PDB file of N, CA and C in Angstrom:
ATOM      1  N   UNK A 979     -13.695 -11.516  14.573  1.00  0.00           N
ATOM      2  CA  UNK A 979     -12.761 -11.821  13.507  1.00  0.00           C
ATOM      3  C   UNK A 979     -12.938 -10.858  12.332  1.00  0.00           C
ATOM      4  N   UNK A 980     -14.161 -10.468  12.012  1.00  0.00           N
ATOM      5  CA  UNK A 980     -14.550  -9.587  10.983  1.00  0.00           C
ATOM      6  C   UNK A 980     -13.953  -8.237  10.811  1.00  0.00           C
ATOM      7  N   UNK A 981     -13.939  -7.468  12.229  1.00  0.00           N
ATOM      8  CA  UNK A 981     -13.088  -6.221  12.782  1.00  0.00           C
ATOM      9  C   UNK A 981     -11.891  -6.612  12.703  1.00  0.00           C
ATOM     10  N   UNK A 982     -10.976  -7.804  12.691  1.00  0.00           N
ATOM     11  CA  UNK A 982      -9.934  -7.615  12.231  1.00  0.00           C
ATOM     12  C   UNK A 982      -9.185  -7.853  10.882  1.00  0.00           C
ATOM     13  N   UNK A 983      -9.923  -8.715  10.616  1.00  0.00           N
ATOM     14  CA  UNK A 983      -9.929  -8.522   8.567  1.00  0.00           C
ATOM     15  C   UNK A 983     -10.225  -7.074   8.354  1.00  0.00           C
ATOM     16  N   UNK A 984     -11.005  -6.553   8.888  1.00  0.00           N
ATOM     17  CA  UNK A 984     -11.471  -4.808   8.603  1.00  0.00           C
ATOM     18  C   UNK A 984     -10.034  -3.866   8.742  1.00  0.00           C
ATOM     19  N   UNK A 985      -9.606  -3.923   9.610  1.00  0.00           N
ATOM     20  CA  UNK A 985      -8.178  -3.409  10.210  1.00  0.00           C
ATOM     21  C   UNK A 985      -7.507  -4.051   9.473  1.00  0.00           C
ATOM     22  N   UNK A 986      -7.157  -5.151   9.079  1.00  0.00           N
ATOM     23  CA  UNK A 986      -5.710  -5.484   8.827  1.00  0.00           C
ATOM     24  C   UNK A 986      -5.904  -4.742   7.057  1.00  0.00           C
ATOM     25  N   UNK A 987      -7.106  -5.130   6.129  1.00  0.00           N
ATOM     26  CA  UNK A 987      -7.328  -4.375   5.213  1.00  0.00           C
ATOM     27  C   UNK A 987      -6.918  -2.721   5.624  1.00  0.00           C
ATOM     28  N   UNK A 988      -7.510  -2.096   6.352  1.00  0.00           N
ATOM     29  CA  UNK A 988      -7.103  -0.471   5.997  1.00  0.00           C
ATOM     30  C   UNK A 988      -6.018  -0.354   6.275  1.00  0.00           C
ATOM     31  N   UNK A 989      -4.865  -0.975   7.164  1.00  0.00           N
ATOM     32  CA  UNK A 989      -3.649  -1.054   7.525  1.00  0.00           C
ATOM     33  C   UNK A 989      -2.732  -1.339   6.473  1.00  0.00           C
ATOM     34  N   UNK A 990      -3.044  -2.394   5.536  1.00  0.00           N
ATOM     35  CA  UNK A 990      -2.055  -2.824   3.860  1.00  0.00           C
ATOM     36  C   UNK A 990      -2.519  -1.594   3.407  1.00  0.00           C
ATOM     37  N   UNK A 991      -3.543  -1.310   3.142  1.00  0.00           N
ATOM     38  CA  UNK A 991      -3.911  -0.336   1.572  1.00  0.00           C
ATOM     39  C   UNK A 991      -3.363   1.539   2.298  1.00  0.00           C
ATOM     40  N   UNK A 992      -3.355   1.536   3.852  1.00  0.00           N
ATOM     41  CA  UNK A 992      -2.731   2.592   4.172  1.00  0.00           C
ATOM     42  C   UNK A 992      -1.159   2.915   3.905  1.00  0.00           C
ATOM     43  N   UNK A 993      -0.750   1.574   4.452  1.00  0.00           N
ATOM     44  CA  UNK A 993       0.817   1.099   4.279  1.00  0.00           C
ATOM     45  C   UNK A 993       1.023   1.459   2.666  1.00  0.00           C
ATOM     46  N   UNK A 994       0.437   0.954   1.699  1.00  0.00           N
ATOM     47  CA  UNK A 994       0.436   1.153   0.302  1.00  0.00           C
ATOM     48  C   UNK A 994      -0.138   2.022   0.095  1.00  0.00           C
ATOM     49  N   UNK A 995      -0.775   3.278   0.244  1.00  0.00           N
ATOM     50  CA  UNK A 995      -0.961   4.733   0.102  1.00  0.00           C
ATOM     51  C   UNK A 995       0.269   5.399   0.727  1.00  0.00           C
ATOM     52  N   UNK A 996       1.112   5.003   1.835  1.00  0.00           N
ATOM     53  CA  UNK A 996       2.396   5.631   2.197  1.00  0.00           C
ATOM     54  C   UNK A 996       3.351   5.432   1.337  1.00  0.00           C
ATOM     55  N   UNK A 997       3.614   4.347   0.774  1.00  0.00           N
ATOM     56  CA  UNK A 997       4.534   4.491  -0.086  1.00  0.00           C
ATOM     57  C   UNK A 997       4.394   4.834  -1.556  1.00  0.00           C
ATOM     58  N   UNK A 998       3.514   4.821  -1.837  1.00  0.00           N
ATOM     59  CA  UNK A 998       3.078   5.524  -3.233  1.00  0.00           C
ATOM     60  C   UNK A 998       3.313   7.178  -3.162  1.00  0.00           C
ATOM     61  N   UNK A 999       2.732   7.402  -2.009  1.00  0.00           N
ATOM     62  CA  UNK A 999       2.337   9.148  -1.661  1.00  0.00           C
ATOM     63  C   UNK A 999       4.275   9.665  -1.907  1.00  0.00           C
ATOM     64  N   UNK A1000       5.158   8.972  -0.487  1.00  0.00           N
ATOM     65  CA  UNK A1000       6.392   8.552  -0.232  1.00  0.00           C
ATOM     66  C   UNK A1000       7.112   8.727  -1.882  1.00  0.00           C
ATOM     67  N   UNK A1001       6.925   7.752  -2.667  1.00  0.00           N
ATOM     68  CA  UNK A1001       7.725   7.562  -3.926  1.00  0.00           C
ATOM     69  C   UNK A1001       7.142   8.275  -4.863  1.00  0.00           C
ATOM     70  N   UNK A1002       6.334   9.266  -5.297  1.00  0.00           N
ATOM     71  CA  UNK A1002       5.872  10.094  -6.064  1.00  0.00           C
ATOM     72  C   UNK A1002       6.653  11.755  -5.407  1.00  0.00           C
ATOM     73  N   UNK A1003       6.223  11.358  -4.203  1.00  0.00           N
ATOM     74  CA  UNK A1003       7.043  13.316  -4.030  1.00  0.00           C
ATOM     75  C   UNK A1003       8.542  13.461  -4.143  1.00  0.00           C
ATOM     76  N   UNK A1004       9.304  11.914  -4.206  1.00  0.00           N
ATOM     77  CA  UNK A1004      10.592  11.989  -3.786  1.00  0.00           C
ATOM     78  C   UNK A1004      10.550  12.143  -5.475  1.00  0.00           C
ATOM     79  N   UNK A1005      10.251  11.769  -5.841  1.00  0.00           N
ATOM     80  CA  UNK A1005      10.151  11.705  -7.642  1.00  0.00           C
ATOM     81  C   UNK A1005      10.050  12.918  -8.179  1.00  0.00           C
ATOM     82  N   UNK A1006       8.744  13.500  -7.372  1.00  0.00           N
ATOM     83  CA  UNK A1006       9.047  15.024  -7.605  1.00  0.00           C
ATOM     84  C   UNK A1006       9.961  16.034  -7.709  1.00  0.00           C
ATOM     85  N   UNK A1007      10.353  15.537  -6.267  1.00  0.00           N
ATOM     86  CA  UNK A1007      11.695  16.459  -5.794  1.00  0.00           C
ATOM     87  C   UNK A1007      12.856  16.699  -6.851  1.00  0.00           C
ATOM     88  N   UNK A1008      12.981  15.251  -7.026  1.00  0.00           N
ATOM     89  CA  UNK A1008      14.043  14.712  -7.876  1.00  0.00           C
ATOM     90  C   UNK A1008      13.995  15.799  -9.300  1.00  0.00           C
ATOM     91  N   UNK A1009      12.971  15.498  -9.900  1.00  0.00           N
ATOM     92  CA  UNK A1009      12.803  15.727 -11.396  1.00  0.00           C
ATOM     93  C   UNK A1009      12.556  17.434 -11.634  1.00  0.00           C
ATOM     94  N   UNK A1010      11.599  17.970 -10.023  1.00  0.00           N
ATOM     95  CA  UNK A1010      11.523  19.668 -10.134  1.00  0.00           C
ATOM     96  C   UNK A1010      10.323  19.514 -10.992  1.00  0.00           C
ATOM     97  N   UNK A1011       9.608  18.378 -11.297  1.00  0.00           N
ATOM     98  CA  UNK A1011       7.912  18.786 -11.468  1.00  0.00           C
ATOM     99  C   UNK A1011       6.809  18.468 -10.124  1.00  0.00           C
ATOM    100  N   UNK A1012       5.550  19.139 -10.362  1.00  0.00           N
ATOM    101  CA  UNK A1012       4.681  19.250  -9.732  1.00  0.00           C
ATOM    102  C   UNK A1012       4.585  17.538  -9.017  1.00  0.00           C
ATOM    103  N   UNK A1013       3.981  17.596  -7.760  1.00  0.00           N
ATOM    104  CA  UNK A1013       3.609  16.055  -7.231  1.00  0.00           C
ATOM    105  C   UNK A1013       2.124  15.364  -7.914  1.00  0.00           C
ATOM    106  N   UNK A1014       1.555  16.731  -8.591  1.00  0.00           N
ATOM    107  CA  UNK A1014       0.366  15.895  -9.217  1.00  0.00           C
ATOM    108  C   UNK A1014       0.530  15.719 -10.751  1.00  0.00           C
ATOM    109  N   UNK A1015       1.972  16.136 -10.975  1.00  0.00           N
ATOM    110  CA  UNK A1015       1.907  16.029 -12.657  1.00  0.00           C
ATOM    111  C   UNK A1015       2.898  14.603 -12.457  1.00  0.00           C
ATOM    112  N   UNK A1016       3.765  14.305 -11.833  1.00  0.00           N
ATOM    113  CA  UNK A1016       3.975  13.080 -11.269  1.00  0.00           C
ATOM    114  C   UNK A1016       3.586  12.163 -11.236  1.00  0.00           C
ATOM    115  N   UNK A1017       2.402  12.265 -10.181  1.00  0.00           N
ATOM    116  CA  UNK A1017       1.446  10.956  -9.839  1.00  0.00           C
ATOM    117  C   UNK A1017       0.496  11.359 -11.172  1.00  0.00           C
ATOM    118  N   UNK A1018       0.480  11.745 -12.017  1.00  0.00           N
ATOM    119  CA  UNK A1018      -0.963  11.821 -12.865  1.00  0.00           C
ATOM    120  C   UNK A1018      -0.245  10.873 -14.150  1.00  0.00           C
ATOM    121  N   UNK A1019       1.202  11.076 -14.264  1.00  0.00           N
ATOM    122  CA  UNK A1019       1.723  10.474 -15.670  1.00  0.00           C
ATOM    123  C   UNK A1019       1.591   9.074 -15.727  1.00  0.00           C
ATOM    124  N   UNK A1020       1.748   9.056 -14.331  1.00  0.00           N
ATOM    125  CA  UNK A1020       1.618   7.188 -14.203  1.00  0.00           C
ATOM    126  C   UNK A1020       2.619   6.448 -14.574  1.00  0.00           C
ATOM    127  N   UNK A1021       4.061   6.976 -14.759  1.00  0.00           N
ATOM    128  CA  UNK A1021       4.925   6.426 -15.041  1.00  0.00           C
ATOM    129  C   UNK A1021       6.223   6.031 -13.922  1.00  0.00           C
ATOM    130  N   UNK A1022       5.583   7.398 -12.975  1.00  0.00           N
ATOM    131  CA  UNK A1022       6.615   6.992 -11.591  1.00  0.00           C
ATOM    132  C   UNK A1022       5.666   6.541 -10.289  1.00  0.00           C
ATOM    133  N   UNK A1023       4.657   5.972 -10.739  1.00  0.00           N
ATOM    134  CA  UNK A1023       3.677   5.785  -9.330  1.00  0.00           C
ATOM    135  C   UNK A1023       4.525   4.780  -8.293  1.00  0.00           C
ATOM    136  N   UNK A1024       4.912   3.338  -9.444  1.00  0.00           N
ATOM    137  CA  UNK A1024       5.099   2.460  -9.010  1.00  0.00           C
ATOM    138  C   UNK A1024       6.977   2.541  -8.575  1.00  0.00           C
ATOM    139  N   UNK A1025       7.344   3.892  -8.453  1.00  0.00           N
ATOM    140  CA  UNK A1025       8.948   3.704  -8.317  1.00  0.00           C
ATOM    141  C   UNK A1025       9.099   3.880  -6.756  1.00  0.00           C
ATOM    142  N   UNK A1026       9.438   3.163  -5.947  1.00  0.00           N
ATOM    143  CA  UNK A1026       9.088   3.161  -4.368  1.00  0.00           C
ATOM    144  C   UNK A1026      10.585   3.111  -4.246  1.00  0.00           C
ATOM    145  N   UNK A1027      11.961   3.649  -4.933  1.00  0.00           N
ATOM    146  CA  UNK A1027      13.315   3.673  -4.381  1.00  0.00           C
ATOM    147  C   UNK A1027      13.476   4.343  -3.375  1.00  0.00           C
ATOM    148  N   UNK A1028      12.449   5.350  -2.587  1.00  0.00           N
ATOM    149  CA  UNK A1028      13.069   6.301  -1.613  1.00  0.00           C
ATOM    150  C   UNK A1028      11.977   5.545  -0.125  1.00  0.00           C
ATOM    151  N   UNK A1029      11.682   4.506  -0.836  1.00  0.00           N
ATOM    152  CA  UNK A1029      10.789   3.737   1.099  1.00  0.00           C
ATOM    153  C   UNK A1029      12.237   3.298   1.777  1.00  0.00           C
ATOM    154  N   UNK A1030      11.794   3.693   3.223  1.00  0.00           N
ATOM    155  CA  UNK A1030      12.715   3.058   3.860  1.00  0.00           C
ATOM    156  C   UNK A1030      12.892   1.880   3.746  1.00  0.00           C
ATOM    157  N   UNK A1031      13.508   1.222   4.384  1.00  0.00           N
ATOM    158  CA  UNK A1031      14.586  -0.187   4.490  1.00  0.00           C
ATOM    159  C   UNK A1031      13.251  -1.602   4.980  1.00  0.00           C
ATOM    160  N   UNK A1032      12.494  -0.690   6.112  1.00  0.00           N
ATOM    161  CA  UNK A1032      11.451  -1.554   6.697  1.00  0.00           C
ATOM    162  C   UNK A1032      10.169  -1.575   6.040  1.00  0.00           C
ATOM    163  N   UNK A1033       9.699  -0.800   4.508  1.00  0.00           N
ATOM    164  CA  UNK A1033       8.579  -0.755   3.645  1.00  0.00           C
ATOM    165  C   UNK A1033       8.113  -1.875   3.603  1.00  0.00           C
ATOM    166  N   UNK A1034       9.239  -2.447   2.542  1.00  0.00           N
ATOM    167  CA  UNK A1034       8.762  -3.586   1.492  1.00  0.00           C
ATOM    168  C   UNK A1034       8.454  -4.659   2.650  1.00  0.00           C
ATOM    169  N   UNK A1035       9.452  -4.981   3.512  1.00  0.00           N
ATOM    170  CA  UNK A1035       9.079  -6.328   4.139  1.00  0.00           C
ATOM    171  C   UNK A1035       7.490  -6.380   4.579  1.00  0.00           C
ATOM    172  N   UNK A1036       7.440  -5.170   5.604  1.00  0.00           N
ATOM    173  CA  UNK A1036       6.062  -4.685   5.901  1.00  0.00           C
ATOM    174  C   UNK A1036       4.938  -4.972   5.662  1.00  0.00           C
ATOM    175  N   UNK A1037       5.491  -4.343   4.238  1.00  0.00           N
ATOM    176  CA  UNK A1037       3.908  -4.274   3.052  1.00  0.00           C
ATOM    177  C   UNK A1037       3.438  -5.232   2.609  1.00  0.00           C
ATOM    178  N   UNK A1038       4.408  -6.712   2.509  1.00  0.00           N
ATOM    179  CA  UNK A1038       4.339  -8.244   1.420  1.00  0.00           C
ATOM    180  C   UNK A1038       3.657  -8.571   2.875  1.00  0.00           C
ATOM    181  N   UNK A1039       4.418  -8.839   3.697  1.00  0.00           N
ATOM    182  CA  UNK A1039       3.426  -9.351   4.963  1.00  0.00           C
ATOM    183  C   UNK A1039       2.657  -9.192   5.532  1.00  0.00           C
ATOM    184  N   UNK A1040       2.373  -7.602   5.681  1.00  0.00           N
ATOM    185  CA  UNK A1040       0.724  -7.552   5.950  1.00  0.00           C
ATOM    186  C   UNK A1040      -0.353  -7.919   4.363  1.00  0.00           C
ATOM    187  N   UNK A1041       0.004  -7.800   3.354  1.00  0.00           N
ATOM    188  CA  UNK A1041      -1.095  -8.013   1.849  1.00  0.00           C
ATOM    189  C   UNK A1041      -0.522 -10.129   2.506  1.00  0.00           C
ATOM    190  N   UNK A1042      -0.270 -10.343   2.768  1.00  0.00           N
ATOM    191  CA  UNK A1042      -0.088 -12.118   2.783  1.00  0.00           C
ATOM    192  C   UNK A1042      -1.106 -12.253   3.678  1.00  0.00           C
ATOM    193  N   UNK A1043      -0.266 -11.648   5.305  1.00  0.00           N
ATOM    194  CA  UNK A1043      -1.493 -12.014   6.030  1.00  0.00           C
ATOM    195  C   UNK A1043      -2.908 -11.936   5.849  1.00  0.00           C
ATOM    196  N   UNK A1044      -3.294  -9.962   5.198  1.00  0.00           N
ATOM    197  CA  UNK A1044      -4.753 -10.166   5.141  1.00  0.00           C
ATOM    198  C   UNK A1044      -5.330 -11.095   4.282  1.00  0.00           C
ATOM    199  N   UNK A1045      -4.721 -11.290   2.719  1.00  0.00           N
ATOM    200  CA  UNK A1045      -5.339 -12.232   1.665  1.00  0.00           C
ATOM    201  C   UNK A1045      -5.311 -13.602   2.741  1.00  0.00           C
ATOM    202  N   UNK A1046      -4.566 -14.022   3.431  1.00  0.00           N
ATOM    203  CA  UNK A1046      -4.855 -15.388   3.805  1.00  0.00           C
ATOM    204  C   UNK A1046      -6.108 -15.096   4.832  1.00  0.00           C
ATOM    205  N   UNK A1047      -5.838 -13.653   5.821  1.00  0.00           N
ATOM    206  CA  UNK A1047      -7.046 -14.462   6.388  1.00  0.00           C
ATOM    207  C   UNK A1047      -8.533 -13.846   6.038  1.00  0.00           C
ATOM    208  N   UNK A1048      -8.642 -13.752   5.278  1.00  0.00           N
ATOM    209  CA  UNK A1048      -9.642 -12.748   4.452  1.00  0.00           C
ATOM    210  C   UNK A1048     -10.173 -14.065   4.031  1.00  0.00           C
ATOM    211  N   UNK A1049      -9.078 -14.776   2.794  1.00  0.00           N
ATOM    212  CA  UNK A1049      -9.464 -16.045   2.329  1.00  0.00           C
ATOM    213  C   UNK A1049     -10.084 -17.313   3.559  1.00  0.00           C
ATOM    214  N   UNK A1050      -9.476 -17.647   4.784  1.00  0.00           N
ATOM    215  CA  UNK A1050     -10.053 -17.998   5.912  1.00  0.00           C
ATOM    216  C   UNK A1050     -10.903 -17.561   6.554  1.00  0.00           C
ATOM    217  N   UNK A1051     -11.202 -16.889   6.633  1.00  0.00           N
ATOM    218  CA  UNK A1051     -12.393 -16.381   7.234  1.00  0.00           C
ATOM    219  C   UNK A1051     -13.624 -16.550   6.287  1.00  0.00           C
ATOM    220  N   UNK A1052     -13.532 -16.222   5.295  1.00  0.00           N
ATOM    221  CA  UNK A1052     -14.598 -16.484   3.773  1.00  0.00           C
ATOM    222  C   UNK A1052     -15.335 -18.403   4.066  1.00  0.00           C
ATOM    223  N   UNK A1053     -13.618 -18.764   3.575  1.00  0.00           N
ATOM    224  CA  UNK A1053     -14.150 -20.411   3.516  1.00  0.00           C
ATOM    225  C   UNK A1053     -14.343 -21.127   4.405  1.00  0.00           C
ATOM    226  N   UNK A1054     -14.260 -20.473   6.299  1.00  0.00           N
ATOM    227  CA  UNK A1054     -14.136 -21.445   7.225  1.00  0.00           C
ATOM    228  C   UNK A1054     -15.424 -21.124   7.887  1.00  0.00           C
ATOM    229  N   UNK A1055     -16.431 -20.163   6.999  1.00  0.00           N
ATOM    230  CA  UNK A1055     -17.291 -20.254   7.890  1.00  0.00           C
ATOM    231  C   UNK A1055     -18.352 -21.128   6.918  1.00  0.00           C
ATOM    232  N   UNK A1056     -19.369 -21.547   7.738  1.00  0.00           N
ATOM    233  CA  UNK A1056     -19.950 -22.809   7.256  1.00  0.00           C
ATOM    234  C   UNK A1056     -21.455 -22.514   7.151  1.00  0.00           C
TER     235      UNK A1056
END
């Protein structure tokens, strides 16, 4: 069970490094500045308009699943 709390963790925070990485270069593109003067301002990290269609659902349901079973696994062992 442990190996898969392990996985399902690097799988959300990968999923959420894709779309950050994803919505900072499109930001780039957009604006014609650098991708690290971008991601450094901190003002477009969180703008994810250019994830595909299947991101968001993705991303809420795998961060649900792992917090729940992260949280289950914690309190069900005895």
């Amino acid at each position: 069970m442990r190996r898969l709390i392990v996985l399902l963790w690097v799988v959300t925070m990968g999923t959420g490094f894709y779309g950050t990485v994803r919505g900072v270069s499109e930001k780039a593109q957009d604006t014609g500045k650098s991708f690290w003067r971008v991601f450094f301002s901190g003002q477009e990290n969180f703008v994810w308009h250019s994830a595909p269609g299947w991101y968001y659902p993705v991303w809420i349901a795998l961060t649900i699943v792992t917090v729940a079973g992260t949280a289950w696994y914690f309190f069900s062992r005895d």
